[in-house]
């Protein structure tokens, strides 16, 4: 039996992630080929400028440790298949732990005195705030919310067409959630980057001159 209310609910579930991902995709397309201004991007430089600068590898951004930031998306996708009440929450603990580690790393590098020669504490606070807020948005909040909504919308579509959540149908919402993760990662990274550039980085940009 067809349930139109469930189809409407699916559309409502998908509306917000569709806006977020499409906005990020448009921003990503516009940004290709355009040079970035480090002063506008902030001291930490979001997801693309390593805190150490130069050619040094940033272990939290340029190695497989970066994938820890996507743990909560895996949790949201696999949540319907794992009958443990703490499962999804535990994946958020891992992702937030990664965010905190990267935030502390950026601040400690600035405090070490190797990067800045004056206003070290202020620069370290800016580094930490930039890294932490960007990571919370790009690695946890935006993609986690999007995957949660996409998985819920897929389940609503199944209900709309009277499909029982058994066998392949039970796997479908999680499978779609997992497949979507690599598709939304870069657009949402770019969306978080631009939101930072347009708001907080403008607020603390006057202090960044002393951090050069």
PDB file of C-alpha atoms in Angstrom:
ATOM      1  CA  UNK A   1       0.000   0.000   0.000  1.00  0.00           C
ATOM      2  CA  UNK A   2       1.171   3.500  -0.814  1.00  0.00           C
ATOM      3  CA  UNK A   3       1.581   5.973   2.066  1.00  0.00           C
ATOM      4  CA  UNK A   4       1.941   9.526   0.715  1.00  0.00           C
ATOM      5  CA  UNK A   5       2.580  10.938   4.183  1.00  0.00           C
ATOM      6  CA  UNK A   6       5.795   8.911   4.406  1.00  0.00           C
ATOM      7  CA  UNK A   7       6.905  10.219   1.015  1.00  0.00           C
ATOM      8  CA  UNK A   8       6.300  13.781   2.177  1.00  0.00           C
ATOM      9  CA  UNK A   9       8.247  13.022   5.342  1.00  0.00           C
ATOM     10  CA  UNK A  10      11.138  11.705   3.219  1.00  0.00           C
ATOM     11  CA  UNK A  11      11.211  14.945   1.275  1.00  0.00           C
ATOM     12  CA  UNK A  12      11.284  16.927   4.486  1.00  0.00           C
ATOM     13  CA  UNK A  13      14.139  14.788   5.810  1.00  0.00           C
ATOM     14  CA  UNK A  14      16.154  15.371   2.626  1.00  0.00           C
ATOM     15  CA  UNK A  15      15.529  19.112   2.306  1.00  0.00           C
ATOM     16  CA  UNK A  16      18.213  20.332   4.712  1.00  0.00           C
ATOM     17  CA  UNK A  17      21.056  18.015   3.584  1.00  0.00           C
ATOM     18  CA  UNK A  18      20.208  18.785  -0.046  1.00  0.00           C
ATOM     19  CA  UNK A  19      20.601  22.510   0.622  1.00  0.00           C
ATOM     20  CA  UNK A  20      23.839  22.000   2.572  1.00  0.00           C
ATOM     21  CA  UNK A  21      25.504  19.691   0.058  1.00  0.00           C
ATOM     22  CA  UNK A  22      24.389  21.624  -3.025  1.00  0.00           C
ATOM     23  CA  UNK A  23      25.602  24.876  -1.471  1.00  0.00           C
ATOM     24  CA  UNK A  24      28.954  23.285  -0.689  1.00  0.00           C
ATOM     25  CA  UNK A  25      29.195  21.888  -4.218  1.00  0.00           C
ATOM     26  CA  UNK A  26      28.554  25.319  -5.732  1.00  0.00           C
ATOM     27  CA  UNK A  27      31.170  26.879  -3.466  1.00  0.00           C
ATOM     28  CA  UNK A  28      33.639  24.111  -4.277  1.00  0.00           C
ATOM     29  CA  UNK A  29      33.151  24.636  -7.986  1.00  0.00           C
ATOM     30  CA  UNK A  30      33.627  28.377  -7.645  1.00  0.00           C
ATOM     31  CA  UNK A  31      36.760  27.898  -5.552  1.00  0.00           C
ATOM     32  CA  UNK A  32      38.551  25.658  -8.051  1.00  0.00           C
ATOM     33  CA  UNK A  33      41.380  27.535  -9.680  1.00  0.00           C
ATOM     34  CA  UNK A  34      41.067  30.517  -7.364  1.00  0.00           C
ATOM     35  CA  UNK A  35      44.053  31.278  -5.079  1.00  0.00           C
ATOM     36  CA  UNK A  36      43.244  31.310  -1.374  1.00  0.00           C
ATOM     37  CA  UNK A  37      44.205  34.231   0.826  1.00  0.00           C
ATOM     38  CA  UNK A  38      45.714  32.827   4.017  1.00  0.00           C
ATOM     39  CA  UNK A  39      44.776  36.009   5.887  1.00  0.00           C
ATOM     40  CA  UNK A  40      41.124  35.370   5.044  1.00  0.00           C
ATOM     41  CA  UNK A  41      41.354  31.685   5.890  1.00  0.00           C
ATOM     42  CA  UNK A  42      42.661  32.273   9.374  1.00  0.00           C
ATOM     43  CA  UNK A  43      45.784  31.102  11.131  1.00  0.00           C
ATOM     44  CA  UNK A  44      44.867  27.437  11.171  1.00  0.00           C
ATOM     45  CA  UNK A  45      43.697  27.477   7.585  1.00  0.00           C
ATOM     46  CA  UNK A  46      40.830  25.035   8.038  1.00  0.00           C
ATOM     47  CA  UNK A  47      41.290  21.695   6.358  1.00  0.00           C
ATOM     48  CA  UNK A  48      43.874  22.563   3.730  1.00  0.00           C
ATOM     49  CA  UNK A  49      46.692  24.532   5.315  1.00  0.00           C
ATOM     50  CA  UNK A  50      48.806  22.530   7.738  1.00  0.00           C
ATOM     51  CA  UNK A  51      49.486  24.137  11.067  1.00  0.00           C
ATOM     52  CA  UNK A  52      53.187  23.605  10.740  1.00  0.00           C
ATOM     53  CA  UNK A  53      53.310  25.378   7.388  1.00  0.00           C
ATOM     54  CA  UNK A  54      55.639  24.654   4.499  1.00  0.00           C
ATOM     55  CA  UNK A  55      55.947  21.032   3.438  1.00  0.00           C
ATOM     56  CA  UNK A  56      55.642  19.473   6.882  1.00  0.00           C
ATOM     57  CA  UNK A  57      52.978  16.795   7.129  1.00  0.00           C
ATOM     58  CA  UNK A  58      50.092  17.551   9.464  1.00  0.00           C
ATOM     59  CA  UNK A  59      49.338  14.189  11.078  1.00  0.00           C
ATOM     60  CA  UNK A  60      45.712  15.174  11.769  1.00  0.00           C
ATOM     61  CA  UNK A  61      44.978  16.485   8.285  1.00  0.00           C
ATOM     62  CA  UNK A  62      47.338  14.678   5.876  1.00  0.00           C
ATOM     63  CA  UNK A  63      47.374  11.084   7.182  1.00  0.00           C
ATOM     64  CA  UNK A  64      44.759   8.342   7.699  1.00  0.00           C
ATOM     65  CA  UNK A  65      44.036   9.847  11.139  1.00  0.00           C
ATOM     66  CA  UNK A  66      41.799  12.285   9.239  1.00  0.00           C
ATOM     67  CA  UNK A  67      39.310   9.452   8.745  1.00  0.00           C
ATOM     68  CA  UNK A  68      38.612   9.389  12.487  1.00  0.00           C
ATOM     69  CA  UNK A  69      36.657  12.569  11.851  1.00  0.00           C
ATOM     70  CA  UNK A  70      34.198  10.537   9.788  1.00  0.00           C
ATOM     71  CA  UNK A  71      33.512   7.955  12.501  1.00  0.00           C
ATOM     72  CA  UNK A  72      30.203   9.508  13.476  1.00  0.00           C
ATOM     73  CA  UNK A  73      29.000   9.405   9.851  1.00  0.00           C
ATOM     74  CA  UNK A  74      29.656   5.660   9.866  1.00  0.00           C
ATOM     75  CA  UNK A  75      27.711   5.470  13.107  1.00  0.00           C
ATOM     76  CA  UNK A  76      24.757   7.339  11.640  1.00  0.00           C
ATOM     77  CA  UNK A  77      24.765   5.113   8.558  1.00  0.00           C
ATOM     78  CA  UNK A  78      25.102   1.828  10.447  1.00  0.00           C
ATOM     79  CA  UNK A  79      22.897   2.807  13.376  1.00  0.00           C
ATOM     80  CA  UNK A  80      19.734   1.092  12.018  1.00  0.00           C
ATOM     81  CA  UNK A  81      21.649  -2.196  11.724  1.00  0.00           C
ATOM     82  CA  UNK A  82      23.344  -2.167  15.140  1.00  0.00           C
ATOM     83  CA  UNK A  83      20.836  -2.832  17.958  1.00  0.00           C
ATOM     84  CA  UNK A  84      22.983  -1.243  20.654  1.00  0.00           C
ATOM     85  CA  UNK A  85      21.697   1.997  22.220  1.00  0.00           C
ATOM     86  CA  UNK A  86      25.210   3.318  22.768  1.00  0.00           C
ATOM     87  CA  UNK A  87      26.610   2.524  19.323  1.00  0.00           C
ATOM     88  CA  UNK A  88      25.932   5.820  17.529  1.00  0.00           C
ATOM     89  CA  UNK A  89      26.915   7.862  20.598  1.00  0.00           C
ATOM     90  CA  UNK A  90      30.226   6.003  20.828  1.00  0.00           C
ATOM     91  CA  UNK A  91      31.105   6.945  17.251  1.00  0.00           C
ATOM     92  CA  UNK A  92      30.521  10.601  18.141  1.00  0.00           C
ATOM     93  CA  UNK A  93      32.879  10.191  21.103  1.00  0.00           C
ATOM     94  CA  UNK A  94      35.621   8.987  18.723  1.00  0.00           C
ATOM     95  CA  UNK A  95      34.990  11.804  16.226  1.00  0.00           C
ATOM     96  CA  UNK A  96      34.926  14.489  18.923  1.00  0.00           C
ATOM     97  CA  UNK A  97      38.084  13.015  20.425  1.00  0.00           C
ATOM     98  CA  UNK A  98      39.769  13.484  17.046  1.00  0.00           C
ATOM     99  CA  UNK A  99      38.513  17.072  16.889  1.00  0.00           C
ATOM    100  CA  UNK A 100      39.885  17.825  20.371  1.00  0.00           C
ATOM    101  CA  UNK A 101      43.241  16.231  19.517  1.00  0.00           C
ATOM    102  CA  UNK A 102      43.588  18.364  16.384  1.00  0.00           C
ATOM    103  CA  UNK A 103      42.525  21.476  18.289  1.00  0.00           C
ATOM    104  CA  UNK A 104      45.105  20.874  21.019  1.00  0.00           C
ATOM    105  CA  UNK A 105      47.759  20.094  18.424  1.00  0.00           C
ATOM    106  CA  UNK A 106      47.264  23.410  16.636  1.00  0.00           C
ATOM    107  CA  UNK A 107      47.341  25.348  19.895  1.00  0.00           C
ATOM    108  CA  UNK A 108      50.406  23.535  21.240  1.00  0.00           C
ATOM    109  CA  UNK A 109      52.329  24.109  18.008  1.00  0.00           C
ATOM    110  CA  UNK A 110      51.651  27.830  18.326  1.00  0.00           C
ATOM    111  CA  UNK A 111      52.598  27.874  22.012  1.00  0.00           C
ATOM    112  CA  UNK A 112      55.876  26.078  21.348  1.00  0.00           C
ATOM    113  CA  UNK A 113      57.372  29.346  20.136  1.00  0.00           C
ATOM    114  CA  UNK A 114      58.625  27.842  16.884  1.00  0.00           C
ATOM    115  CA  UNK A 115      55.901  29.401  14.764  1.00  0.00           C
ATOM    116  CA  UNK A 116      55.313  32.844  16.298  1.00  0.00           C
ATOM    117  CA  UNK A 117      57.719  35.231  17.993  1.00  0.00           C
ATOM    118  CA  UNK A 118      55.196  37.645  19.517  1.00  0.00           C
ATOM    119  CA  UNK A 119      51.640  37.503  20.896  1.00  0.00           C
ATOM    120  CA  UNK A 120      52.122  33.751  21.143  1.00  0.00           C
ATOM    121  CA  UNK A 121      49.195  33.106  23.508  1.00  0.00           C
ATOM    122  CA  UNK A 122      46.735  35.097  21.383  1.00  0.00           C
ATOM    123  CA  UNK A 123      47.928  33.364  18.240  1.00  0.00           C
ATOM    124  CA  UNK A 124      47.616  29.964  19.897  1.00  0.00           C
ATOM    125  CA  UNK A 125      44.047  30.712  20.963  1.00  0.00           C
ATOM    126  CA  UNK A 126      43.161  31.741  17.418  1.00  0.00           C
ATOM    127  CA  UNK A 127      44.793  28.593  16.019  1.00  0.00           C
ATOM    128  CA  UNK A 128      42.888  26.387  18.451  1.00  0.00           C
ATOM    129  CA  UNK A 129      39.555  28.128  17.932  1.00  0.00           C
ATOM    130  CA  UNK A 130      39.895  28.045  14.154  1.00  0.00           C
ATOM    131  CA  UNK A 131      40.823  24.364  14.085  1.00  0.00           C
ATOM    132  CA  UNK A 132      38.243  23.295  16.658  1.00  0.00           C
ATOM    133  CA  UNK A 133      35.257  25.145  15.212  1.00  0.00           C
ATOM    134  CA  UNK A 134      36.098  24.125  11.652  1.00  0.00           C
ATOM    135  CA  UNK A 135      36.502  20.488  12.659  1.00  0.00           C
ATOM    136  CA  UNK A 136      33.249  20.430  14.637  1.00  0.00           C
ATOM    137  CA  UNK A 137      31.385  21.787  11.612  1.00  0.00           C
ATOM    138  CA  UNK A 138      33.174  19.916   8.808  1.00  0.00           C
ATOM    139  CA  UNK A 139      33.906  16.587  10.492  1.00  0.00           C
ATOM    140  CA  UNK A 140      31.046  16.130  12.958  1.00  0.00           C
ATOM    141  CA  UNK A 141      27.991  18.385  12.744  1.00  0.00           C
ATOM    142  CA  UNK A 142      27.322  18.955   9.035  1.00  0.00           C
ATOM    143  CA  UNK A 143      28.096  15.449   7.707  1.00  0.00           C
ATOM    144  CA  UNK A 144      26.671  13.655  10.740  1.00  0.00           C
ATOM    145  CA  UNK A 145      23.378  15.523  10.417  1.00  0.00           C
ATOM    146  CA  UNK A 146      23.285  14.960   6.645  1.00  0.00           C
ATOM    147  CA  UNK A 147      23.852  11.199   6.862  1.00  0.00           C
ATOM    148  CA  UNK A 148      21.273  10.898   9.656  1.00  0.00           C
ATOM    149  CA  UNK A 149      18.672  12.641   7.498  1.00  0.00           C
ATOM    150  CA  UNK A 150      19.518  10.651   4.367  1.00  0.00           C
ATOM    151  CA  UNK A 151      19.236   7.322   6.191  1.00  0.00           C
ATOM    152  CA  UNK A 152      15.925   8.397   7.755  1.00  0.00           C
ATOM    153  CA  UNK A 153      14.602   9.569   4.375  1.00  0.00           C
ATOM    154  CA  UNK A 154      15.464   6.253   2.734  1.00  0.00           C
ATOM    155  CA  UNK A 155      13.543   4.407   5.441  1.00  0.00           C
ATOM    156  CA  UNK A 156      10.569   6.726   4.893  1.00  0.00           C
ATOM    157  CA  UNK A 157      10.594   6.000   1.147  1.00  0.00           C
ATOM    158  CA  UNK A 158      10.494   2.299   1.885  1.00  0.00           C
ATOM    159  CA  UNK A 159       7.539   2.835   4.212  1.00  0.00           C
ATOM    160  CA  UNK A 160       5.816   4.977   1.588  1.00  0.00           C
ATOM    161  CA  UNK A 161       5.800   2.053  -0.846  1.00  0.00           C
ATOM    162  CA  UNK A 162       4.944  -0.556   1.750  1.00  0.00           C
ATOM    163  CA  UNK A 163       8.358  -2.226   1.739  1.00  0.00           C
ATOM    164  CA  UNK A 164       8.972  -4.227   4.883  1.00  0.00           C
ATOM    165  CA  UNK A 165      12.372  -3.601   6.539  1.00  0.00           C
ATOM    166  CA  UNK A 166      13.597  -7.139   5.950  1.00  0.00           C
ATOM    167  CA  UNK A 167      16.495  -8.613   3.998  1.00  0.00           C
ATOM    168  CA  UNK A 168      17.880  -6.229   1.380  1.00  0.00           C
ATOM    169  CA  UNK A 169      15.327  -3.588   2.334  1.00  0.00           C
ATOM    170  CA  UNK A 170      16.708  -3.513   5.877  1.00  0.00           C
ATOM    171  CA  UNK A 171      20.217  -2.957   4.522  1.00  0.00           C
ATOM    172  CA  UNK A 172      19.284  -0.286   1.979  1.00  0.00           C
ATOM    173  CA  UNK A 173      19.178   2.825   4.248  1.00  0.00           C
ATOM    174  CA  UNK A 174      22.595   2.005   5.726  1.00  0.00           C
ATOM    175  CA  UNK A 175      24.054   1.136   2.313  1.00  0.00           C
ATOM    176  CA  UNK A 176      22.914   4.457   0.860  1.00  0.00           C
ATOM    177  CA  UNK A 177      24.259   6.299   3.897  1.00  0.00           C
ATOM    178  CA  UNK A 178      27.674   4.667   3.486  1.00  0.00           C
ATOM    179  CA  UNK A 179      27.772   5.352  -0.266  1.00  0.00           C
ATOM    180  CA  UNK A 180      26.906   9.025   0.239  1.00  0.00           C
ATOM    181  CA  UNK A 181      29.690   9.739   2.784  1.00  0.00           C
ATOM    182  CA  UNK A 182      32.518  10.213   0.214  1.00  0.00           C
ATOM    183  CA  UNK A 183      30.202  12.294  -1.990  1.00  0.00           C
ATOM    184  CA  UNK A 184      29.334  14.855   0.660  1.00  0.00           C
ATOM    185  CA  UNK A 185      32.709  15.136   2.425  1.00  0.00           C
ATOM    186  CA  UNK A 186      34.378  17.738   0.192  1.00  0.00           C
ATOM    187  CA  UNK A 187      31.299  19.917  -0.394  1.00  0.00           C
ATOM    188  CA  UNK A 188      30.607  20.107   3.338  1.00  0.00           C
ATOM    189  CA  UNK A 189      34.300  20.794   4.048  1.00  0.00           C
ATOM    190  CA  UNK A 190      34.102  23.728   1.647  1.00  0.00           C
ATOM    191  CA  UNK A 191      30.826  24.944   3.130  1.00  0.00           C
ATOM    192  CA  UNK A 192      32.365  24.921   6.611  1.00  0.00           C
ATOM    193  CA  UNK A 193      35.420  26.729   5.221  1.00  0.00           C
ATOM    194  CA  UNK A 194      33.357  29.500   3.669  1.00  0.00           C
ATOM    195  CA  UNK A 195      31.120  29.907   6.702  1.00  0.00           C
ATOM    196  CA  UNK A 196      34.273  30.389   8.788  1.00  0.00           C
ATOM    197  CA  UNK A 197      35.696  32.861   6.250  1.00  0.00           C
ATOM    198  CA  UNK A 198      32.488  34.916   6.227  1.00  0.00           C
ATOM    199  CA  UNK A 199      31.962  35.047   9.982  1.00  0.00           C
ATOM    200  CA  UNK A 200      34.488  34.201  12.704  1.00  0.00           C
ATOM    201  CA  UNK A 201      37.623  34.693  10.630  1.00  0.00           C
ATOM    202  CA  UNK A 202      36.494  38.206   9.772  1.00  0.00           C
ATOM    203  CA  UNK A 203      36.024  38.895  13.467  1.00  0.00           C
ATOM    204  CA  UNK A 204      39.521  37.842  14.477  1.00  0.00           C
ATOM    205  CA  UNK A 205      41.346  38.840  11.293  1.00  0.00           C
ATOM    206  CA  UNK A 206      42.614  42.123  12.859  1.00  0.00           C
ATOM    207  CA  UNK A 207      44.609  40.039  15.333  1.00  0.00           C
ATOM    208  CA  UNK A 208      46.196  37.843  12.664  1.00  0.00           C
ATOM    209  CA  UNK A 209      48.718  40.467  11.545  1.00  0.00           C
ATOM    210  CA  UNK A 210      50.694  39.809  14.712  1.00  0.00           C
ATOM    211  CA  UNK A 211      50.605  36.063  13.946  1.00  0.00           C
ATOM    212  CA  UNK A 212      52.486  36.257  10.653  1.00  0.00           C
TER     213      UNK A 212
END
